[in-house]
Amino acid sequence: MTFEFLTAARILFGPGTYVQTGFIITSLGERPFVITGKTMERYQPLLDELEGRGLDVGHGVVTREPTTTLVHSLVEEVRQLQCDVIVGFGGGSVLDTAKAVAGLSPNPGEIFDYLEVIGQGHPLQVPALPCVAIPTTAGTGAEVTKNAVLSSPGDQVKVSLRSPLLLPRVAIVDPELTQSMPRKITAYSGLDALTQVIEPFLSSRHNPLVDSLCRNAIGLGGKALMGAMAEGSDPRAREDMSLVSLTGGMALTNAGLGAVHGFAGPLGGMTGAPHGGICACLLAPVFAANVRSLEVRGDPDRLLPRFDEVGRLLTGESAAGRKQAVEWLWECRHSLEIPTLRDLGLEPERFPEAIEKARRASSMKANAVVLEPDELMAILEEASKHR
């Protein structure tokens, strides 16, 4: 048995941990560049605090899922200002942008030298600038992952900039920062977080350390998501979902993902739909397709017992198995009013293009079983139906 486990150098988790942000940033540099979302009343106090500490502060704004163009522009600004620490304060898009900027700013060349699939895929050679990641949503776990997902508008695809050097220096996970998430974002990001503890547990690259993290998080995530949806201000549910999201980031970094995320990158690039919404839509049909494939083609690696275990963890019933897991996931999708792929903008005539792109995605390579084109087509058809 051989495996490696990577995560952020330092993780602060819990209500109120955000108050340490100013001190931590100050300890890492003198010229921070802070990347935020567009709701400035939320982020301005941090900018004011850093300026009050006598720091020269640069600021960039992410208004939608990040593009290669945006990252290139921010990298140039960071280089010009000679910033020495990058802060990402916002949702997954903001954190991915911050990690990409931190990694690319000290490295030579341009962004396409390092991107997967559509770029040269060269490894980063120079250590990234210190990055402080502060999530305000509970979904992507981007505060502890080694990749940044970026959209290339010209290629109509989302791809990753990936390197262990992108892992943030400090992750500050304060569940209180997620309290204001709207219902739809809570549903999308919550199911994305749940996907990111289910897929690594079922991954062909799973390992015992990741297994132990995911076992706790799958059961916790199912309960917490429903609690957060039923009572948006429930602090315990929000805290639990932040922990599931953090766990998912650690798990996917060390065991990979699967077909849900294999599809999510291409579909996001093709439709512009939010990543969390796509994952929420695909989780049930992908899980069911994997079960069918293993039952029909055989299960030499004995993965089906893991699918049964997911059923027990999600339902809390000792007699549950993979059938009950599929039922639970479909019911969750229905009760949370998750849209179909057609609702998200993917028309059937584009299915072959989506399949071709998904088969090349890095996440697809860790799926529990190699899915054939007809099985991938069936997933898209199922995900396009109301059920």
XYZ file of C-alpha atoms in Angstrom:
387
model
C 0.000 0.000 0.000
C 1.490 3.327 -1.120
C -0.170 6.739 -1.093
C 0.560 10.418 -0.549
C -1.563 12.930 1.347
C -1.427 16.654 0.583
C -3.363 19.570 2.033
C -2.952 23.236 2.981
C 0.001 24.012 5.235
C -2.307 25.324 7.973
C -6.076 25.023 8.492
C -8.114 27.097 10.943
C -11.672 25.818 11.319
C -14.571 26.994 13.440
C -16.943 29.862 14.184
C -15.064 33.080 14.828
C -11.741 32.026 13.313
C -12.072 34.803 10.733
C -11.017 37.381 13.339
C -7.426 36.118 12.991
C -7.317 36.991 9.281
C -5.591 40.376 9.517
C -2.821 39.105 11.771
C -2.208 36.044 9.587
C -1.961 38.082 6.382
C 0.386 40.557 8.038
C 2.648 37.709 9.148
C 3.027 36.524 5.537
C 3.751 39.734 3.663
C 3.625 43.515 3.401
C 1.909 43.967 0.037
C -1.196 41.759 -0.078
C -3.375 41.428 -3.132
C -6.939 40.624 -2.044
C -9.286 38.880 -4.490
C -12.987 39.001 -3.596
C -16.469 38.651 -4.999
C -18.486 41.662 -6.041
C -20.423 42.315 -2.798
C -18.108 44.991 -1.481
C -19.949 45.692 1.780
C -18.949 42.173 2.794
C -15.271 42.504 1.915
C -14.512 46.172 2.580
C -13.882 45.701 6.342
C -10.951 43.375 5.580
C -9.465 45.846 3.090
C -9.872 48.649 5.640
C -8.243 46.543 8.371
C -5.225 45.704 6.218
C -4.760 49.342 5.203
C -5.108 50.288 8.866
C -2.190 47.976 9.605
C -0.074 50.060 7.238
C -0.062 47.599 4.330
C -0.161 48.497 0.642
C -3.221 46.586 -0.568
C -4.110 45.599 -4.125
C -7.620 44.407 -4.937
C -9.206 42.315 -7.675
C -12.858 41.335 -8.152
C -14.311 38.098 -9.527
C -17.871 38.551 -10.755
C -18.431 35.100 -12.261
C -16.585 31.804 -12.688
C -12.962 32.679 -13.522
C -11.596 32.800 -17.045
C -8.080 32.560 -18.385
C -8.404 36.193 -19.471
C -9.259 37.387 -15.956
C -6.404 35.436 -14.379
C -3.906 36.770 -16.929
C -5.007 40.340 -16.142
C -4.721 39.853 -12.375
C -1.302 38.220 -12.682
C -0.027 41.234 -14.599
C -1.407 43.561 -11.912
C 0.183 41.539 -9.094
C 3.549 41.609 -10.851
C 3.309 45.340 -11.461
C 2.420 46.054 -7.809
C 5.088 43.589 -6.603
C 2.622 41.963 -4.219
C 4.006 39.292 -1.910
C 0.885 37.527 -0.570
C -2.425 36.646 -2.238
C -5.734 36.496 -0.355
C -8.841 34.798 -1.740
C -11.990 35.802 0.174
C -15.206 34.454 -1.341
C -16.715 31.412 -3.023
C -14.977 28.691 -5.006
C -14.484 30.895 -8.052
C -12.677 33.508 -5.981
C -10.471 30.917 -4.279
C -9.558 29.247 -7.584
C -8.662 32.645 -9.018
C -6.496 33.449 -5.998
C -4.619 30.138 -6.209
C -4.017 30.556 -9.938
C -2.741 34.106 -9.474
C -0.503 33.039 -6.574
C 0.958 30.219 -8.652
C 1.429 32.012 -11.955
C 2.714 35.390 -10.742
C 6.270 34.248 -9.870
C 6.544 31.741 -12.732
C 7.795 32.649 -16.232
C 5.745 32.393 -19.398
C 1.991 32.638 -19.703
C -1.043 30.763 -18.465
C -1.404 28.312 -21.384
C 2.095 26.993 -20.724
C 0.710 25.371 -17.572
C -2.956 24.496 -18.233
C -4.160 20.909 -18.690
C -5.928 19.683 -21.865
C -5.861 22.941 -23.861
C -2.384 24.089 -22.785
C 1.111 22.652 -22.577
C 0.573 21.219 -19.095
C 4.074 22.115 -17.931
C 4.630 21.909 -14.157
C 5.101 25.080 -12.159
C 8.792 25.458 -11.310
C 8.860 28.388 -8.885
C 6.997 28.197 -5.541
C 3.731 30.111 -5.490
C 3.262 33.308 -3.532
C 1.785 32.613 -0.085
C -1.980 32.291 -0.437
C -4.604 32.736 2.287
C -7.946 31.129 1.351
C -11.144 32.210 3.135
C -14.297 30.471 1.815
C -17.720 32.091 2.132
C -19.593 29.101 0.683
C -19.603 25.431 1.678
C -19.143 23.444 -1.509
C -15.922 23.283 -3.466
C -13.341 22.787 -0.714
C -11.075 24.940 -2.889
C -9.325 26.238 0.215
C -7.405 22.928 0.452
C -7.088 21.756 -3.157
C -4.057 21.829 -5.448
C -5.900 22.901 -8.591
C -7.690 25.957 -9.932
C -10.546 25.431 -12.380
C -10.591 28.066 -15.112
C -12.829 28.639 -18.109
C -11.351 29.234 -21.555
C -14.096 31.044 -23.502
C -12.491 30.397 -26.881
C -12.336 26.658 -26.255
C -15.723 26.456 -24.493
C -14.288 24.253 -21.766
C -13.189 24.444 -18.154
C -9.765 23.058 -17.371
C -7.419 22.941 -14.397
C -4.183 24.563 -13.487
C -2.818 21.842 -11.201
C 0.225 21.683 -8.943
C 1.031 20.884 -5.297
C 2.534 24.368 -5.251
C -1.007 25.816 -5.472
C -2.020 24.526 -2.041
C -2.797 27.584 0.122
C -0.422 28.493 2.916
C -3.395 29.068 5.264
C -7.070 28.096 4.977
C -9.443 29.971 7.298
C -12.797 28.146 7.364
C -15.300 30.094 9.452
C -18.832 28.655 9.058
C -20.318 31.979 10.140
C -19.243 33.412 6.783
C -21.667 31.028 4.998
C -24.780 32.134 6.887
C -25.965 34.499 4.151
C -25.849 31.942 1.312
C -29.158 32.019 -0.651
C -31.243 28.840 -0.811
C -30.280 27.966 -4.397
C -26.556 28.406 -3.759
C -26.867 26.391 -0.552
C -28.440 23.526 -2.534
C -25.940 23.678 -5.391
C -22.841 24.053 -3.234
C -24.095 21.531 -0.674
C -24.610 18.816 -3.274
C -21.245 19.674 -4.798
C -19.683 19.172 -1.348
C -21.514 15.857 -0.966
C -20.333 14.782 -4.426
C -16.759 15.555 -3.421
C -16.847 13.123 -0.506
C -18.751 10.409 -2.399
C -16.608 10.378 -5.562
C -13.220 10.081 -3.793
C -14.631 7.264 -1.608
C -15.639 5.386 -4.781
C -12.577 6.460 -6.774
C -10.236 3.932 -8.325
C -7.495 5.777 -6.397
C -9.081 5.698 -2.934
C -6.822 5.113 0.063
C -7.405 4.380 3.777
C -6.826 7.937 4.969
C -9.258 9.384 2.444
C -11.738 6.595 3.249
C -11.816 7.555 6.923
C -12.446 11.212 6.101
C -15.196 10.422 3.601
C -17.052 7.927 5.789
C -17.616 10.605 8.393
C -18.441 13.317 5.876
C -20.951 11.397 3.721
C -23.321 10.734 6.600
C -22.764 14.181 8.075
C -23.318 15.871 4.716
C -26.650 14.204 3.991
C -28.119 15.361 7.300
C -26.510 18.786 7.322
C -27.601 19.692 3.794
C -31.240 19.058 4.632
C -30.827 21.005 7.872
C -29.251 23.968 6.115
C -32.026 23.978 3.513
C -34.818 23.677 6.090
C -33.429 26.414 8.334
C -30.951 28.600 6.513
C -29.593 30.192 9.684
C -29.077 26.922 11.586
C -25.477 27.391 12.803
C -24.858 23.688 13.439
C -25.968 22.699 9.937
C -23.809 25.439 8.416
C -20.838 24.319 10.512
C -21.314 20.704 9.448
C -21.572 21.645 5.754
C -18.367 23.700 6.019
C -16.651 20.639 7.483
C -17.988 18.419 4.675
C -16.751 20.914 2.096
C -13.312 21.076 3.724
C -13.173 17.271 3.861
C -14.150 17.034 0.195
C -11.303 19.316 -0.786
C -8.804 17.169 1.082
C -10.312 13.949 -0.296
C -10.361 14.934 -3.957
C -6.815 16.277 -3.781
C -5.588 12.878 -2.660
C -7.910 10.373 -4.364
C -9.372 12.136 -7.394
C -13.022 12.429 -8.350
C -15.146 10.716 -10.996
C -17.614 11.070 -13.832
C -19.687 13.819 -12.189
C -16.705 16.144 -12.280
C -15.486 14.604 -15.515
C -18.633 16.020 -17.097
C -18.796 19.194 -14.995
C -15.796 20.929 -16.561
C -16.850 20.473 -20.190
C -20.525 21.212 -19.469
C -19.646 24.368 -17.562
C -17.593 25.592 -20.488
C -20.301 24.698 -22.997
C -23.283 26.176 -21.126
C -21.957 28.717 -18.650
C -24.078 27.027 -15.984
C -22.776 27.126 -12.393
C -20.462 24.266 -11.432
C -22.459 23.356 -8.339
C -25.713 23.162 -10.290
C -24.185 20.788 -12.842
C -22.776 18.516 -10.122
C -26.092 18.536 -8.267
C -27.884 17.514 -11.459
C -25.445 14.711 -12.331
C -24.777 13.032 -8.977
C -27.780 10.669 -8.956
C -27.572 9.490 -12.607
C -23.784 9.009 -12.447
C -24.006 7.002 -9.210
C -26.742 4.827 -10.745
C -24.766 4.339 -13.978
C -21.682 3.219 -12.073
C -23.746 0.687 -10.139
C -25.316 -0.683 -13.330
C -21.959 -0.970 -15.046
C -20.346 -2.853 -12.162
C -23.329 -5.187 -11.814
C -23.389 -6.013 -15.527
C -19.673 -6.103 -16.364
C -18.379 -7.522 -13.110
C -16.663 -6.060 -10.089
C -13.118 -7.482 -9.863
C -11.950 -4.734 -7.483
C -14.947 -5.235 -5.173
C -16.184 -1.689 -5.391
C -19.895 -2.494 -5.111
C -19.657 -2.945 -1.319
C -18.519 0.671 -1.210
C -21.655 1.751 -3.078
C -23.678 -0.233 -0.529
C -21.851 1.562 2.271
C -22.775 4.929 0.768
C -26.410 3.825 1.008
C -26.031 3.082 4.714
C -24.198 6.337 5.379
C -26.733 8.514 3.548
C -29.854 6.888 4.972
C -28.578 5.930 8.406
C -30.197 2.511 7.942
C -28.077 -0.570 8.611
C -29.931 -2.649 6.011
C -29.583 -0.065 3.219
C -27.409 -0.574 0.149
C -26.719 0.817 -3.287
C -30.387 0.709 -4.319
C -31.347 2.902 -1.375
C -28.427 5.229 -2.130
C -29.737 5.776 -5.664
C -33.248 6.409 -4.342
C -31.948 8.860 -1.725
C -29.927 10.825 -4.286
C -32.845 11.107 -6.720
C -35.194 12.168 -3.922
C -32.658 14.734 -2.741
C -32.398 16.153 -6.254
C -36.204 16.374 -6.438
C -36.746 17.887 -2.974
C -34.044 20.517 -3.507
C -35.553 21.452 -6.875
C -32.345 20.862 -8.802
C -32.739 21.742 -12.505
C -32.177 19.303 -15.350
C -29.329 19.599 -17.847
C -31.787 21.009 -20.366
C -32.817 23.631 -17.809
C -29.112 24.471 -17.444
C -28.725 24.996 -21.187
C -27.477 21.686 -22.613
C -29.521 20.557 -25.622
C -29.481 16.888 -26.753
C -27.733 17.675 -30.033
C -24.660 18.697 -28.010
C -24.457 15.426 -26.070
C -21.824 13.861 -28.396
C -19.584 16.922 -28.011
C -19.988 16.808 -24.225
C -19.086 13.115 -24.139
C -16.011 13.598 -26.301
C -14.723 16.377 -24.029
C -15.626 14.543 -20.815
C -13.704 11.414 -21.812
C -10.527 13.531 -21.941
C -11.114 15.158 -18.543
C -8.693 14.280 -15.753
C -11.494 13.621 -13.246
C -12.972 10.920 -15.490
C -9.778 8.886 -15.144
C -10.442 8.228 -11.434
C -14.058 7.089 -11.876
C -14.864 3.759 -10.216
C -15.310 2.100 -13.622
C -14.423 3.106 -17.179
C -17.761 4.164 -18.652
C -18.343 3.547 -22.359
C -19.811 6.232 -24.670
C -23.281 4.644 -24.604
C -23.224 4.676 -20.790
C -22.156 8.319 -20.783
C -24.970 9.107 -23.212
C -27.464 7.429 -20.876
C -26.242 9.585 -17.994
C -26.845 12.796 -19.963
C -30.289 11.596 -21.013
C -31.247 10.753 -17.431
C -29.867 14.055 -16.157
C -32.018 15.897 -18.704
C -35.274 14.511 -17.300
C -37.469 15.650 -14.444
C -37.987 12.769 -12.058
